Amino acid sequence: MNFAIEDSPEQSAFRAEVRAFLAQAVSPKLEHSVDPCDMSLEQYQLRRDLGRSLGAQGWLYPSMPKEYGGGDLSAEKVAILHDELSRIGLALPPYYDAGGRMSAPTILVWGTSEHKQRFLPPICRGEVRTWQLLSEPGAGSDLAGIKTTAIRDGDAYVVNGQKVFVGSSHGADYSWTIVVTDPKGERHQNLSWLMIPMTLPGITVTPMDLLATGGEGGSGSGVKNAVFFDNVRVPADHLIGGENNGWKVASTHLEVEHGGMGRLADRRVIYEFIELCRERRDGYAIADDPGARAELVELYIEAEITRLFALRNHWLAHTNQPRSYEGAQYSLRRKLSGLDISEKMLRIAGPCVLTKDKRWGPLRGTIEYFQRDAITALHPGATTDIQRVIMARRIGIGGREREKAGALR
Ligand SMILES: Cc1cc2nc3c(=O)[nH]c(=O)nc-3n(C[C@H](O)[C@H](O)[C@H](O)COP(=O)(O)OP(=O)(O)OC[C@H]3O[C@@H](n4cnc5c(N)ncnc54)[C@H](O)[C@@H]3O)c2cc1C
C-alpha cells in the first residue's frame, strides 16, 4: 500500500476534475455553510439532485462496475471523491441510502444477473433510495431471531410483521428486508432477503420518537422509523440470494455495514475543532493551555487511527485481499473513539462548545451534533458488545458454542 501523502500526477488531475465538477454541481445551499442538522425537504431534494449528477458520472457509487452504473474506479480515486466531498461538508452518497452502500455490494455477490441488471443501475444512478430493514422489537443483536414472515403464495411472497429503527426522513423507494421464509425451519436456515417496493399496498411507515441522528459525515439520515407490513404481496422474483439462504446473504451485508469495505469516515469536524482551539482571540487560544494541548494531541491520534483503519479496509477490499476481523475492528474502534473524542471535546472547551455562538459559531452546531451521533452510533449495525463477539470469533478466541455465522475465508 502506498502511504504517500501527495497525489501522483494522475491523482492530481482527477482531484482537479472532481473539484471542478463539484464547483458547478453543488448548490451553495448544500456546502458546509449550512446547518448539518437540517433535514428539511429542500435539503434532501438538493442532496438527491447532487446524487443524480454524481450518478451520471458513475461517481455516486464509484467502486461499482460500470455496467451497473458505477465508475469502476481505483481505490485511490474513490478515496479522492470522498475527500473532496468531505472538504465541502458532504458525504458520499450525500444522503442516507443503505441501497448503494450495503444492498448493492450484497446483490453483486448474491443476485442473479437479472437481479443485478434490474436493481443496481437505478441505485448507482441515484434514481432510487433504499432503506435497510433488519431490526425488530424482539430482534436487534439477535438478528437470526426475527419474526417478520414472507410466505410464498403463487407468484408472490406475503409479508407480515414489523421492523424498527430503520431509514431516514423523507421516505424510500425500496426496502432491503430480511424475513423468515420458513417459520418451521431451523434457526439460520429459515431466512431470506427481499427487495420490497415501498409503494406496495399494506406498508405503513411511522416515525419513531428518538434522539435525532445524522448518519456519518453529512449524509443526513434524520429520523428513524417503524415499518409495518400487513399482508404485503411482494413479487417472488424480488427475493435475492435464494430462499432460506438469507443468513449467508446477511453475513455479506453486515460485513459491508460494519466497515469491511472501508468506510472513509469524515473526520472534518475534528480538524475544524482543533483549528478553532488554535485560533487566538483577545490574546488567548485554548491550545495555549498545556492540559488542553495534551488532550488535543490524544484526540488527534484517536481520529487518525480510526481514519487509517478505514483506509486500510478500503484498500483491502479494493485489492481483493483476504479479510477476517477488520470490519468489526473498524466498527468497534469508530464507536468507541467517537464517544471518547466527544468527551474530550467537552473537557477541552467546556459546554459552550455545544452552542452556535461566539467562538464556536463557525462550527455551526456540528459539535453538538457530533455528541449526539457519538451516543446513538453505539447501536446501529451491531453494538460494541457484538463487535467484540465478532472480533473474538475471527481471531480464534470465540466461545465454544459457535453460531454458523458464515466464514469469510
Ligand atoms: C441510530 C440508529 C440507527 C439504526 N439504523 C437501523 C437501520 O437502518 N436498520 C435496521 O434494521 N436497524 C437499525 N438500527 C437498529 C440496530 O441495528 C440495533 O439497535 C442493534 O442491532 C441492537 O439491537 P437492540 O437495540 O435491539 O439491542 P439489544 O440487541 O436488545 O441489545 C441490548 C444490549 O445487550 C447487549 N447484547 C445483546 N446481545 C449480546 C451478546 N450476545 N453478547 C453481549 N452483549 C449483548 C447489546 O450490546 C446491548 O447493549 C439502528 C439503531 C440506531 C440506534
XYZ file of N, CA and C in Angstrom, residues 9-10 12 86 89 138 154 184 227 247 281 316 321 338 352:
45
model
N 0.694 12.556 -10.303
C 0.148 13.479 -11.323
C -1.249 13.060 -11.789
N -1.458 11.739 -11.937
C -2.782 11.270 -12.390
C -3.848 11.566 -11.326
N -3.688 13.916 -9.064
C -3.891 15.375 -9.023
C -4.878 15.811 -10.093
N -16.017 15.573 1.387
C -15.832 15.889 2.811
C -15.301 17.321 2.970
N -18.012 19.571 3.273
C -19.004 19.257 4.299
C -20.064 18.260 3.875
N -38.148 -7.424 18.913
C -37.541 -8.506 19.703
C -36.266 -9.049 19.102
N -48.267 -18.498 -4.624
C -48.254 -18.304 -6.079
C -47.014 -17.556 -6.510
N -41.045 -22.898 10.158
C -40.752 -24.140 10.907
C -39.300 -24.577 10.728
N -41.634 0.274 10.560
C -42.327 -0.070 9.309
C -43.165 -1.317 9.568
N -29.168 -16.166 5.765
C -28.128 -15.911 6.776
C -26.783 -15.643 6.099
N -7.981 34.579 20.193
C -8.985 35.657 20.298
C -8.750 36.395 21.602
N -7.924 -3.006 1.354
C -8.058 -4.475 1.351
C -9.197 -4.898 0.424
N -7.998 -8.448 -1.090
C -7.130 -9.148 -0.132
C -7.997 -9.969 0.812
N -15.447 7.621 18.815
C -16.415 8.715 18.683
C -16.842 9.228 20.054
N -19.788 25.266 26.399
C -20.083 26.296 25.384
C -19.800 25.775 23.973
